[in-house]
JSON list of C-alpha atoms in Angstrom, two decimals:
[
{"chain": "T", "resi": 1, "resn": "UNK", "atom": "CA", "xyz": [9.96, -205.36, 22.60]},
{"chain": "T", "resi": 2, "resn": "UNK", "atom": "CA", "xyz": [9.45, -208.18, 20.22]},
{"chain": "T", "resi": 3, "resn": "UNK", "atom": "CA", "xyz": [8.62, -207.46, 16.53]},
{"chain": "T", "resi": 4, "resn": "UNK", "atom": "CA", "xyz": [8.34, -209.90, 13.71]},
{"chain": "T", "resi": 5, "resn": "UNK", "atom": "CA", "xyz": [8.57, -208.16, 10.44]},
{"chain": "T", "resi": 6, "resn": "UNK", "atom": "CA", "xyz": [10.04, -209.52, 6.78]},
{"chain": "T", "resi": 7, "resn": "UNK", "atom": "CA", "xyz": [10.85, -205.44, 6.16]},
{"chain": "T", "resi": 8, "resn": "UNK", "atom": "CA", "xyz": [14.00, -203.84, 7.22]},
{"chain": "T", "resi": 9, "resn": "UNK", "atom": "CA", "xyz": [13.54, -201.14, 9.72]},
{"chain": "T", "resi": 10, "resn": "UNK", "atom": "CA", "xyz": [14.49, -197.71, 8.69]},
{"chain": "T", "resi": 11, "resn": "UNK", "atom": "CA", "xyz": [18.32, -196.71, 9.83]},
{"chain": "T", "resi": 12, "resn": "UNK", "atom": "CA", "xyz": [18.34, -193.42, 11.17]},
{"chain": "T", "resi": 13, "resn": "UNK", "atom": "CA", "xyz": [20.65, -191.04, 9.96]},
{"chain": "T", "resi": 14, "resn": "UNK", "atom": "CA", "xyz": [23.01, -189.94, 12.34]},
{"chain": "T", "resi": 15, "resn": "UNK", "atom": "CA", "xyz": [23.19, -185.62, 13.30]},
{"chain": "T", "resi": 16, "resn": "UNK", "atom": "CA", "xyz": [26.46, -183.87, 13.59]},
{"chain": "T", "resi": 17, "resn": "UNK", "atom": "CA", "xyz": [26.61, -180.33, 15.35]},
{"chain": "T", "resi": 18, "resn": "UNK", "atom": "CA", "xyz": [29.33, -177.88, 14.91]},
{"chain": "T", "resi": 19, "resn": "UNK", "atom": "CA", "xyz": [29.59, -174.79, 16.43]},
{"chain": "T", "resi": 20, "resn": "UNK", "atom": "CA", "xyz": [31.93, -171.60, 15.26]},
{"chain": "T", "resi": 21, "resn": "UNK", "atom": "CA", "xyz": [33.32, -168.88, 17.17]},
{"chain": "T", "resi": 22, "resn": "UNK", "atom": "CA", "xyz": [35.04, -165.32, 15.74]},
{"chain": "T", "resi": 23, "resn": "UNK", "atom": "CA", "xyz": [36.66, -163.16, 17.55]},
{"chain": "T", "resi": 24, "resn": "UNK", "atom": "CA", "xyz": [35.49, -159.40, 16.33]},
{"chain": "T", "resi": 25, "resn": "UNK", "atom": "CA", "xyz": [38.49, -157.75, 18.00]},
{"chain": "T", "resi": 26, "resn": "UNK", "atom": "CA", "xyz": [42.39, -157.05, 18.92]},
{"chain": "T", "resi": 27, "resn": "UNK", "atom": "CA", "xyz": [41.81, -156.81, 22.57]},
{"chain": "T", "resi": 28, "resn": "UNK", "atom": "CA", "xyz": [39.66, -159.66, 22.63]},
{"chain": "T", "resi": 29, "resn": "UNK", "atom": "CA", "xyz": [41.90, -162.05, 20.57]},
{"chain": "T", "resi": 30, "resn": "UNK", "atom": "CA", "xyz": [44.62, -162.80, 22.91]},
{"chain": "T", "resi": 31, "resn": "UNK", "atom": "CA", "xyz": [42.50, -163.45, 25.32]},
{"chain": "T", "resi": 32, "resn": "UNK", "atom": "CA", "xyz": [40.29, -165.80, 23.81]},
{"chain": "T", "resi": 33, "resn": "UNK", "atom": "CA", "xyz": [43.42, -167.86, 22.13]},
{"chain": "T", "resi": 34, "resn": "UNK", "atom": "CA", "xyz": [44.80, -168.57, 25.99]},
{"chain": "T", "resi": 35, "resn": "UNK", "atom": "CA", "xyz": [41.45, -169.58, 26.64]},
{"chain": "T", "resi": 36, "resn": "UNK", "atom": "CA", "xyz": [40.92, -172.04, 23.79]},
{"chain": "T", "resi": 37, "resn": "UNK", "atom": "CA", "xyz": [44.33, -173.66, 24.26]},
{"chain": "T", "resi": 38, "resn": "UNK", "atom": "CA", "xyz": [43.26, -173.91, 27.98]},
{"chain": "T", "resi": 39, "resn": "UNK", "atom": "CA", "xyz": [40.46, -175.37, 26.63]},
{"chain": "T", "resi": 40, "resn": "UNK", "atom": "CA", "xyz": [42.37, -177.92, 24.33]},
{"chain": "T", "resi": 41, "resn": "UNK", "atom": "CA", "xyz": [44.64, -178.92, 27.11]},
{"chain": "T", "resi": 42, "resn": "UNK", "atom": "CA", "xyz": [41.67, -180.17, 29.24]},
{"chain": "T", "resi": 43, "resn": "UNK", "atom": "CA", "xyz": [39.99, -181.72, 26.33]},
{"chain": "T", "resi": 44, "resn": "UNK", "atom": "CA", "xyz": [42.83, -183.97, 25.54]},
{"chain": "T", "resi": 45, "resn": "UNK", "atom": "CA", "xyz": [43.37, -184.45, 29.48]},
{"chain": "T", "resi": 46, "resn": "UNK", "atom": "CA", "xyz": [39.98, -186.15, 29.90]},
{"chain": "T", "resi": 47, "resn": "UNK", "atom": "CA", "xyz": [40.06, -188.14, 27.03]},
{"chain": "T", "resi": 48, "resn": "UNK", "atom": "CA", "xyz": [43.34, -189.54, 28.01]},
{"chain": "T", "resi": 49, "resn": "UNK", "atom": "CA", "xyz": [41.92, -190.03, 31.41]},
{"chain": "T", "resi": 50, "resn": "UNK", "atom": "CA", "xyz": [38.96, -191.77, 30.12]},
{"chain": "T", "resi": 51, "resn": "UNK", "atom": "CA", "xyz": [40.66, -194.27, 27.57]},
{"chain": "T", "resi": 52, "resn": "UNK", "atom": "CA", "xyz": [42.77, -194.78, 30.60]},
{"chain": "T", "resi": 53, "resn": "UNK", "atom": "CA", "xyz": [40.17, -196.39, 32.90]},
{"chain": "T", "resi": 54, "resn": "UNK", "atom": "CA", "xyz": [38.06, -197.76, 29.92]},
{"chain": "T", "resi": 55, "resn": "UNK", "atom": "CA", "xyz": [40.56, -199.35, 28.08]},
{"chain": "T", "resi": 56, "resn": "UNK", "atom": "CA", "xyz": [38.78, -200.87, 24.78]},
{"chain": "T", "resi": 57, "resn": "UNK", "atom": "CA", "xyz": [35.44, -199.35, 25.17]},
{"chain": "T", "resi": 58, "resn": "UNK", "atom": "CA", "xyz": [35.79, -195.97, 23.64]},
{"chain": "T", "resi": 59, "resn": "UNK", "atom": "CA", "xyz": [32.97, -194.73, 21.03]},
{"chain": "T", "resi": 60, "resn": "UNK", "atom": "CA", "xyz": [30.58, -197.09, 19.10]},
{"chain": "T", "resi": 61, "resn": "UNK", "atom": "CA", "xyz": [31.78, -196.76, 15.84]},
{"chain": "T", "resi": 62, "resn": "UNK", "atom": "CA", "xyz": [31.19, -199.24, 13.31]},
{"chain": "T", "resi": 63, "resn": "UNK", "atom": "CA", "xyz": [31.56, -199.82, 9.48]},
{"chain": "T", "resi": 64, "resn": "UNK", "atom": "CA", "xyz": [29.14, -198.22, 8.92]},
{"chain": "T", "resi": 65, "resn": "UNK", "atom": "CA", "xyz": [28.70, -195.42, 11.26]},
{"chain": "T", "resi": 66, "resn": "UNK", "atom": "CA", "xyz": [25.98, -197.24, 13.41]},
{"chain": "T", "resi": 67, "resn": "UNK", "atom": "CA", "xyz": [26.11, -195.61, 17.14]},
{"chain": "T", "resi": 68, "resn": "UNK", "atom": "CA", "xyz": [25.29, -198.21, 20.20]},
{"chain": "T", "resi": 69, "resn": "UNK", "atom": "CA", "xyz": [23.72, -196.53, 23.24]},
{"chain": "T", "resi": 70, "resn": "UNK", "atom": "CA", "xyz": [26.04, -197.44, 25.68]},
{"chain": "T", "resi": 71, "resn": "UNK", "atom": "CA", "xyz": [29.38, -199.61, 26.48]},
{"chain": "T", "resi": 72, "resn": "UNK", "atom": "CA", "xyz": [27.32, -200.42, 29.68]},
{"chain": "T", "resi": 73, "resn": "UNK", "atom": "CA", "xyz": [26.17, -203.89, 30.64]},
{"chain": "T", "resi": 74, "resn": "UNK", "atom": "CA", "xyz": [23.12, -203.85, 29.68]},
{"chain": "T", "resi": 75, "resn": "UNK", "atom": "CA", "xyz": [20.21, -204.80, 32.03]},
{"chain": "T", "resi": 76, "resn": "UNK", "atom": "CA", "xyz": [17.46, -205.35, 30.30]},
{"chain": "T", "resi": 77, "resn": "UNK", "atom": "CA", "xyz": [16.82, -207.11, 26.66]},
{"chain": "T", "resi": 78, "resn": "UNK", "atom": "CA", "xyz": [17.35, -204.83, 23.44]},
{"chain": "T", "resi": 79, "resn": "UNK", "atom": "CA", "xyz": [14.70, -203.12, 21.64]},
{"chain": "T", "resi": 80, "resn": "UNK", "atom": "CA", "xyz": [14.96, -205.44, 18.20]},
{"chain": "T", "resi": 81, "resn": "UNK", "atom": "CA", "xyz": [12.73, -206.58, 15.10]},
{"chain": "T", "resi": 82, "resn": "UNK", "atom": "CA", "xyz": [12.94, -210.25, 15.21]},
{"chain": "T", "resi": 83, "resn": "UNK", "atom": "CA", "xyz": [12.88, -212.48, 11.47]},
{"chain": "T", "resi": 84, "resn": "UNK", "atom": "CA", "xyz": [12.63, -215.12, 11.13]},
{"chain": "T", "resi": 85, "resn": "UNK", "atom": "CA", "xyz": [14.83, -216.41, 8.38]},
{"chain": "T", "resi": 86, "resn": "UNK", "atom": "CA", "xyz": [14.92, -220.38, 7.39]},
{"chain": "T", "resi": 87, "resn": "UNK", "atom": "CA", "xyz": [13.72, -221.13, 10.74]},
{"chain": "T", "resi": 88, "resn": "UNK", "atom": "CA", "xyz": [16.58, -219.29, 12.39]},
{"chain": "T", "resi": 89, "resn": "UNK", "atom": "CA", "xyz": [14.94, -216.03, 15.06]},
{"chain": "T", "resi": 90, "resn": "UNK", "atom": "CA", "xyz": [17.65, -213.20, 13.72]},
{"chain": "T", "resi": 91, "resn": "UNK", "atom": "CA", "xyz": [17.51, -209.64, 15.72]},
{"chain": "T", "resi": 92, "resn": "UNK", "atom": "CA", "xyz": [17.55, -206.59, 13.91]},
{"chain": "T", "resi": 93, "resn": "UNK", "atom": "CA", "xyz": [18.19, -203.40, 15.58]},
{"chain": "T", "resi": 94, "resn": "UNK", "atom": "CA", "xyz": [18.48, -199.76, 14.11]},
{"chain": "T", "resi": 95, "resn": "UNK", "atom": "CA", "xyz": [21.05, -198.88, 16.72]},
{"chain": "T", "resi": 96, "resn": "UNK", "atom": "CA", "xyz": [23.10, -201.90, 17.22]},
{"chain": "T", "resi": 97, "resn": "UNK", "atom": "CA", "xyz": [22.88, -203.33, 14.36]},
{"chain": "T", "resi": 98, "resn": "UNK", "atom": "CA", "xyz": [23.23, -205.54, 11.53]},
{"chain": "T", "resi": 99, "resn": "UNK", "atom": "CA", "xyz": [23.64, -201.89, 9.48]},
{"chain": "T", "resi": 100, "resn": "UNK", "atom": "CA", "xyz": [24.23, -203.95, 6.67]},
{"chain": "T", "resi": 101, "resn": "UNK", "atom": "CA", "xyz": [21.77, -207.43, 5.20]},
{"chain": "T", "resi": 102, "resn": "UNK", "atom": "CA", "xyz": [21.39, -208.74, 2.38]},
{"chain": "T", "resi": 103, "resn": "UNK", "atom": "CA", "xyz": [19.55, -211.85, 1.04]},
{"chain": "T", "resi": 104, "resn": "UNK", "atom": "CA", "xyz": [22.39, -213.99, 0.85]},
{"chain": "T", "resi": 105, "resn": "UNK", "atom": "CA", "xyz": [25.95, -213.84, 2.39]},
{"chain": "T", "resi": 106, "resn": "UNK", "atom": "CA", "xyz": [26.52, -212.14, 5.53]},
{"chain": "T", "resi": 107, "resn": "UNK", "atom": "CA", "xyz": [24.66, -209.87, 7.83]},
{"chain": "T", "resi": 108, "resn": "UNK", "atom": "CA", "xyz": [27.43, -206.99, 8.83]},
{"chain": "T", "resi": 109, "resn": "UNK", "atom": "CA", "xyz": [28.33, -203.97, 10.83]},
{"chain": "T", "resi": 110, "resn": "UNK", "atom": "CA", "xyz": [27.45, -203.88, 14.84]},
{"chain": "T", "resi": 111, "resn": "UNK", "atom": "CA", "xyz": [28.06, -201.12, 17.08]},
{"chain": "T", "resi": 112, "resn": "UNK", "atom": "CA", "xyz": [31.45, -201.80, 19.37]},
{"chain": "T", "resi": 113, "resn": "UNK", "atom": "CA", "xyz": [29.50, -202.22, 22.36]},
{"chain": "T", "resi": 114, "resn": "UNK", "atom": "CA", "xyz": [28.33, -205.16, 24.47]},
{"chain": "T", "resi": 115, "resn": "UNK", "atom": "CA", "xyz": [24.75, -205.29, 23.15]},
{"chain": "T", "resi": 116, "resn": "UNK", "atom": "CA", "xyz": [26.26, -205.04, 19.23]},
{"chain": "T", "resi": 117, "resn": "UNK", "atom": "CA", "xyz": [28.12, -208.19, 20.16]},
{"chain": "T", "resi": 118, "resn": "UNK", "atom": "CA", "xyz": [24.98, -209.68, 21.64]},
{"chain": "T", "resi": 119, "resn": "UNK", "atom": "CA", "xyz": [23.13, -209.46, 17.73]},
{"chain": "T", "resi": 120, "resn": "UNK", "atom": "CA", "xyz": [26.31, -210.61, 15.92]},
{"chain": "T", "resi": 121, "resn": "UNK", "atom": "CA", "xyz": [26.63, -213.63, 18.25]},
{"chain": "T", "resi": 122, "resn": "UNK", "atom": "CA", "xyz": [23.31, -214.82, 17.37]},
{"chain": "T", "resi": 123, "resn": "UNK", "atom": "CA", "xyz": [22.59, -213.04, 13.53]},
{"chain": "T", "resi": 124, "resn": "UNK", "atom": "CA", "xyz": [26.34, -215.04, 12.67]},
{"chain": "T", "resi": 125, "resn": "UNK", "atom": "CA", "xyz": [25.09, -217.98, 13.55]},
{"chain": "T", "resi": 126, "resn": "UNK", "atom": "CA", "xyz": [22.17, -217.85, 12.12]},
{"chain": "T", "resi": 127, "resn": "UNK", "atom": "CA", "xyz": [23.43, -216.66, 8.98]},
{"chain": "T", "resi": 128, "resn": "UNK", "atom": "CA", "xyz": [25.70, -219.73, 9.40]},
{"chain": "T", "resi": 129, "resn": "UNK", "atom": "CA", "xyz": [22.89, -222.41, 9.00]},
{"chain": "T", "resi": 130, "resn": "UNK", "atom": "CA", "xyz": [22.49, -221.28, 5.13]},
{"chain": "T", "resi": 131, "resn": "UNK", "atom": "CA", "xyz": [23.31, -222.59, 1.57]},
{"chain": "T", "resi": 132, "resn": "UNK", "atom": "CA", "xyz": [26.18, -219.47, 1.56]},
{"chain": "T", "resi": 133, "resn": "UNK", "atom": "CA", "xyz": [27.76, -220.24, 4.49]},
{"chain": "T", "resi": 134, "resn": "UNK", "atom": "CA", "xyz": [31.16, -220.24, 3.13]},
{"chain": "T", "resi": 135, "resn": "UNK", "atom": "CA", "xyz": [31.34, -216.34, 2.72]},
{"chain": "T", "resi": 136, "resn": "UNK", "atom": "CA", "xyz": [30.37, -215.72, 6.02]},
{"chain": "T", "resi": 137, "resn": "UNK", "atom": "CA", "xyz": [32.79, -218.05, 7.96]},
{"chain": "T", "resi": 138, "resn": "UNK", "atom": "CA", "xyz": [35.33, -216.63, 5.97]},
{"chain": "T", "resi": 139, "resn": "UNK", "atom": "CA", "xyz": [34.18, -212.84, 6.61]},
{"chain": "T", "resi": 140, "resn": "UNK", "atom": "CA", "xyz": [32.84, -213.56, 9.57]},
{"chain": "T", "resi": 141, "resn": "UNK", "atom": "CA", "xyz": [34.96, -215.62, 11.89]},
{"chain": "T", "resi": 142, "resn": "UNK", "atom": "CA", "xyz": [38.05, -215.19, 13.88]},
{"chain": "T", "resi": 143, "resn": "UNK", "atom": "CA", "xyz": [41.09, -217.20, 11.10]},
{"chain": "T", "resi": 144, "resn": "UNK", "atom": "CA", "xyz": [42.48, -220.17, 12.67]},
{"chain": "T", "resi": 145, "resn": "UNK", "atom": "CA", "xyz": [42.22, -223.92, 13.07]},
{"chain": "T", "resi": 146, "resn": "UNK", "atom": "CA", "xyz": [38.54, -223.48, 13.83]},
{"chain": "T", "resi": 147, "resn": "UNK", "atom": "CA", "xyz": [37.85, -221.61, 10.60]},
{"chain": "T", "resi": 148, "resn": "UNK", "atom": "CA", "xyz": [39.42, -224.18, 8.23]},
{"chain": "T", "resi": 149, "resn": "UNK", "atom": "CA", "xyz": [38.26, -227.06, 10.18]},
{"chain": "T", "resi": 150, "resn": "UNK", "atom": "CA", "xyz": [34.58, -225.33, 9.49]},
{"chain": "T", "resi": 151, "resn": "UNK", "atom": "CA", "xyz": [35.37, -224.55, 6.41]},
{"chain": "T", "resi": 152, "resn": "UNK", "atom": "CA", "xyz": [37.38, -227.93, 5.14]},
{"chain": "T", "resi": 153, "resn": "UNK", "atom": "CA", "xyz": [34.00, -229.90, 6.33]},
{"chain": "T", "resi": 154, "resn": "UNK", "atom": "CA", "xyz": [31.22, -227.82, 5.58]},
{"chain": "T", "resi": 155, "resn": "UNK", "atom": "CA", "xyz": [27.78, -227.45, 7.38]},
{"chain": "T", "resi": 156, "resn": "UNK", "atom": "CA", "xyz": [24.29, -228.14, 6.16]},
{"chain": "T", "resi": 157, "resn": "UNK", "atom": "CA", "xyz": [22.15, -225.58, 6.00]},
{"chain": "T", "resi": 158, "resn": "UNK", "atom": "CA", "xyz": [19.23, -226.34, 7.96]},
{"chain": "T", "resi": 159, "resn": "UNK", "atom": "CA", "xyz": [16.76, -224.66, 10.13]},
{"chain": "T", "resi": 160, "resn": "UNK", "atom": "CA", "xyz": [17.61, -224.84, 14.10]},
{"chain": "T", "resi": 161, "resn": "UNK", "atom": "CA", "xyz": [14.55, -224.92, 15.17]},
{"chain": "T", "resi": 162, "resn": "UNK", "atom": "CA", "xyz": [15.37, -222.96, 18.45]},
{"chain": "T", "resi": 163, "resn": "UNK", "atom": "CA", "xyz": [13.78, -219.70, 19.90]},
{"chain": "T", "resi": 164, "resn": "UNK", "atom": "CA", "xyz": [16.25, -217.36, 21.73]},
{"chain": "T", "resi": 165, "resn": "UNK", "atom": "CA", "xyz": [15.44, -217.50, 25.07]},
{"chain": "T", "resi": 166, "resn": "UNK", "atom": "CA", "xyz": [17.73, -215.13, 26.99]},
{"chain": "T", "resi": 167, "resn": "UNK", "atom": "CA", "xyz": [21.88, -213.98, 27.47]},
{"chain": "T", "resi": 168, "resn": "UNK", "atom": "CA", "xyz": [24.36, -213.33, 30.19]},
{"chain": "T", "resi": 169, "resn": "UNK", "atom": "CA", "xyz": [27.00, -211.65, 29.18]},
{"chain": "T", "resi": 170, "resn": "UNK", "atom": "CA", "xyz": [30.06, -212.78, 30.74]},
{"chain": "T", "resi": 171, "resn": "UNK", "atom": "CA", "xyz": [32.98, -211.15, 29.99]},
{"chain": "T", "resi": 172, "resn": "UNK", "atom": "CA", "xyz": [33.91, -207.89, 27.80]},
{"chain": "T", "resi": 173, "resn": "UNK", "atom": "CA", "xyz": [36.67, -205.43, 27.53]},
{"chain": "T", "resi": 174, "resn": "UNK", "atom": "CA", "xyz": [35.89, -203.68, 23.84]},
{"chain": "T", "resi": 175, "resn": "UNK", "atom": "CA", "xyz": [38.30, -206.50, 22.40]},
{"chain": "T", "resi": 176, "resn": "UNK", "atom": "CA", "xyz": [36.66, -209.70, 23.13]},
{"chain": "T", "resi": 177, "resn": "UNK", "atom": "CA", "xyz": [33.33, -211.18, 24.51]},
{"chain": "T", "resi": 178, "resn": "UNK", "atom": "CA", "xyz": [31.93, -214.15, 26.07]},
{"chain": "T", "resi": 179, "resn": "UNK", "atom": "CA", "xyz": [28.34, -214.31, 26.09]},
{"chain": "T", "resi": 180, "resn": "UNK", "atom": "CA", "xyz": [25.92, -217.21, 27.52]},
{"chain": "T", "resi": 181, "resn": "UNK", "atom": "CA", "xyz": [23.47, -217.92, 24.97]},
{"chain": "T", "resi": 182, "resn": "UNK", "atom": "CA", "xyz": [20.01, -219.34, 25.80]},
{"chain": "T", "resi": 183, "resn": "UNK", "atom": "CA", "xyz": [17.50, -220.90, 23.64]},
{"chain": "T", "resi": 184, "resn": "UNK", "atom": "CA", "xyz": [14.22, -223.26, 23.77]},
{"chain": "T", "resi": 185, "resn": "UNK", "atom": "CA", "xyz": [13.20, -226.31, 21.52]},
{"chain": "T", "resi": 186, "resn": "UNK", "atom": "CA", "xyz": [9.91, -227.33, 22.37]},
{"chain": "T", "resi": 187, "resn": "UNK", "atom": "CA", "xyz": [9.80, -227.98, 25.98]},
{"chain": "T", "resi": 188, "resn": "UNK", "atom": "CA", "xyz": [13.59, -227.88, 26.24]},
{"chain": "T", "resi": 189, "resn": "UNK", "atom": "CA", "xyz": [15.70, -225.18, 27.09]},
{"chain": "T", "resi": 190, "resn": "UNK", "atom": "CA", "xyz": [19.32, -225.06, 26.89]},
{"chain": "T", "resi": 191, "resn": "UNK", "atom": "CA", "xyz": [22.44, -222.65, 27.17]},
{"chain": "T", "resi": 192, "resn": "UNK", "atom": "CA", "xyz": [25.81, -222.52, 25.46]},
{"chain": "T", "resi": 193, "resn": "UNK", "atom": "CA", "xyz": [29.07, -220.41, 25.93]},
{"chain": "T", "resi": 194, "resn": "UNK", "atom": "CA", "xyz": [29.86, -218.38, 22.56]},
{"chain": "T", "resi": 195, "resn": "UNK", "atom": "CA", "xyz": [33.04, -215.71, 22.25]},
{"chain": "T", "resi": 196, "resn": "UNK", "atom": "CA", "xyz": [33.64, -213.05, 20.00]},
{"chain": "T", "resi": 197, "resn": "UNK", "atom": "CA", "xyz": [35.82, -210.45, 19.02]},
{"chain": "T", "resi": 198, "resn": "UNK", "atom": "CA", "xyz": [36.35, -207.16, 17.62]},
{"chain": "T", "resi": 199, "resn": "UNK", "atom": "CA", "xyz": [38.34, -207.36, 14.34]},
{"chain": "T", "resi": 200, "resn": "UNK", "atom": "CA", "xyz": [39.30, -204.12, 12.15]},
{"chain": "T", "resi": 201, "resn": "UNK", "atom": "CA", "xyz": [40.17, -201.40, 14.53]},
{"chain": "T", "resi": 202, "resn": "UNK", "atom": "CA", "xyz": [38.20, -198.81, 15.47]},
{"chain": "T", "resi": 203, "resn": "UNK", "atom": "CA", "xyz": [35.54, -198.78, 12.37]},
{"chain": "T", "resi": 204, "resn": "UNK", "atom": "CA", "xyz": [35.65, -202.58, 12.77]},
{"chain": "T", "resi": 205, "resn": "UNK", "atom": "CA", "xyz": [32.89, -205.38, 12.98]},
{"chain": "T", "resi": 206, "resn": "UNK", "atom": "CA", "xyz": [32.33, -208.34, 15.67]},
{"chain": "T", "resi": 207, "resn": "UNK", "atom": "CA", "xyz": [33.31, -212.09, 14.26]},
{"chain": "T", "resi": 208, "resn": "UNK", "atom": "CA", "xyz": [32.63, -215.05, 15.74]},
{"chain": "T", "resi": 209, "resn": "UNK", "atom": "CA", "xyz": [35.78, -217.30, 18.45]},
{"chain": "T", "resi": 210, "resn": "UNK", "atom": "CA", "xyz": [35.29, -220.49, 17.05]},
{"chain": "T", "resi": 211, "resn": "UNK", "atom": "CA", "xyz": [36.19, -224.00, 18.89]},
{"chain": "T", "resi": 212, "resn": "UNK", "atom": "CA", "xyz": [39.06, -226.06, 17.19]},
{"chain": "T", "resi": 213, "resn": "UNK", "atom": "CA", "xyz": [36.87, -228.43, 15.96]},
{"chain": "T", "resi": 214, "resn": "UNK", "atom": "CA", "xyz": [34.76, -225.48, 14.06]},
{"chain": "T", "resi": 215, "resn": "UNK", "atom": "CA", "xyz": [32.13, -224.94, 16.71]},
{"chain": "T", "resi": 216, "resn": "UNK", "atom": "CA", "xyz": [30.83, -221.81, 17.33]},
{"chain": "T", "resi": 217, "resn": "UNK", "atom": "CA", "xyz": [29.15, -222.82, 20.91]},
{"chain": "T", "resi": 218, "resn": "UNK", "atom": "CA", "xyz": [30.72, -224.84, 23.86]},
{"chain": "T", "resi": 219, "resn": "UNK", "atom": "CA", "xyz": [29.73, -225.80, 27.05]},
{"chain": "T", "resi": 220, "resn": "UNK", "atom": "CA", "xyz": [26.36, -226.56, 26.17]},
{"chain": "T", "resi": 221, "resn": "UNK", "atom": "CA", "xyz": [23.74, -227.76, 28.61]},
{"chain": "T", "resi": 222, "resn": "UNK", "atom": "CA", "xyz": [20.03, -228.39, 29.20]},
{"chain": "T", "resi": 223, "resn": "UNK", "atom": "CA", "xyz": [18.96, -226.25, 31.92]},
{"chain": "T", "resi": 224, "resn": "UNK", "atom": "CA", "xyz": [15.61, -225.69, 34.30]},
{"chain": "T", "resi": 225, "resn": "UNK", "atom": "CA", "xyz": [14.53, -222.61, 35.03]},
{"chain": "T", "resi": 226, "resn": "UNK", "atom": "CA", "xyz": [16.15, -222.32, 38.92]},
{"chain": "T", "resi": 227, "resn": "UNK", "atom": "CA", "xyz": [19.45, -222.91, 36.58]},
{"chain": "T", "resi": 228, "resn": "UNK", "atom": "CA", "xyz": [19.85, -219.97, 35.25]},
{"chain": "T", "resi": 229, "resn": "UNK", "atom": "CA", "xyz": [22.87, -217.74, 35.67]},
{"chain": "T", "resi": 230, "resn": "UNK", "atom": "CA", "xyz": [22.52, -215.05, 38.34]},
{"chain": "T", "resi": 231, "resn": "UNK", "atom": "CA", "xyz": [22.90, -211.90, 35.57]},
{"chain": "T", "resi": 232, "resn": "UNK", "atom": "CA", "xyz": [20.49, -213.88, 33.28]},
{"chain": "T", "resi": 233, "resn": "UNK", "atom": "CA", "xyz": [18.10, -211.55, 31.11]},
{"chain": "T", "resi": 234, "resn": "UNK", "atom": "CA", "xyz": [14.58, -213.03, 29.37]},
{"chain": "T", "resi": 235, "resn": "UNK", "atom": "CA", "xyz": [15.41, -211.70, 25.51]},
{"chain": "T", "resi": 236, "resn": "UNK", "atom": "CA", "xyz": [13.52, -213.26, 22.74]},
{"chain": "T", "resi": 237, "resn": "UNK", "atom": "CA", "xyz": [11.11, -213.34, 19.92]},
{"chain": "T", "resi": 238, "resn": "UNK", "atom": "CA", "xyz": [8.31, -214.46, 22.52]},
{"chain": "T", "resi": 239, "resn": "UNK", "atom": "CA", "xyz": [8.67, -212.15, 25.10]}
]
């Protein structure tokens, strides 16, 4: 789905159900206390289990509270409002994310899963190419000798000019991704490497692996259409 709207979509509240049980009598009390520790035990069992063989993938928190569908792969492009902001193509998503924009300075808060990392890869960026870049390297990339190379030299702001094409995600484990990014200018269409990684714990946010030299995007390459990498999924503004 491809929407291009200037209005921010409406976040959707998130629904938490509790449920209370009372026990109305002596003979029924012991009873029901073995079988709510039995209960417990096999509670915390299965989440050990789970954050066992899913190491770095468990929930979708965020900042600020936004819940991702799924820690899966995903398959098929994600159901975003595209802007278009200083000639930059910036998805919005009430799921994924950014939960938190604001006309200047940094777009913020993705859901920990492989499709939030998708949006911050390309909303960072784009939020890059502006006259307040400076606050969102600094809040928004990984520190090191990429950061203050970025930040020691500066970059213009200026439009790209490029349409987002499609992705391939390439690598995640909860911590860190590595995402092939495509993207058309005029009758060209290219693809670049970009890595990011989760910062902050569990109510973290996604920032930006940059390259020593303060690049944000390596390996990049023009590419034909029979070129494309075999998990490659159409995602864009024009689709």
């Amino acid at each position: 789905m491809s929407i291009t709207t200037g209005n921010p979509p409406t976040r959707e509240a998130g629904v938490m159900d509790s449920t209370n049980s009372f026990w109305h009598s002596r003979r029924t009390l012991a009873a029901g206390l073995v079988l709510v520790a039995v209960a417990i035990g096999a509670t915390w069992a299965a989440v050990d289990r789970s954050q066992d063989s899913h190491p770095g993938a468990a929930g979708y928190d965020s900042a600020c509270g936004l819940h991702g569908g799924s820690t899966a792969t995903p398959t098929t492009g994600p159901d975003v409002q595209w802007q278009n902001i200083d000639g930059n193509w910036l998805p919005v998503s009430t799921t994924e994310g950014p939960g938190r924009r604001s006309a200047t300075g940094p777009w913020s808060c993705y859901a920990h899963t492989p499709t939030g990392a998708v949006l911050a890869a390309l909303d960072i960026a784009g939020r890059m190419n502006r006259e307040d870049l400076t606050s969102v390297v600094q809040q928004q990339t990984v520190p090191g000798p990429g950061q203050a190379a970025l930040l020691a030299g500066g970059v213009e702001a200026a439009a790209t000019n490029e349409v987002p094409a499609g992705f391939d995600i390439n690598a995640y484990d909860g911590s860190t991704t590595t995402i092939t990014l495509y993207a058309r200018k005029g009758d060209i269409t290219g693809r670049c490497s970009t890595g990011l990684q989760w910062i902050g714990g569990r109510t973290g946010d996604w920032a930006l692996r940059l390259a020593p030299d303060g690049s944000n995007r390596v390996s990049c390459e023009q590419v034909t259409n029979d070129q494309h990498d075999p998990n490659f999924i159409a995602w864009g503004p024009n689709q």
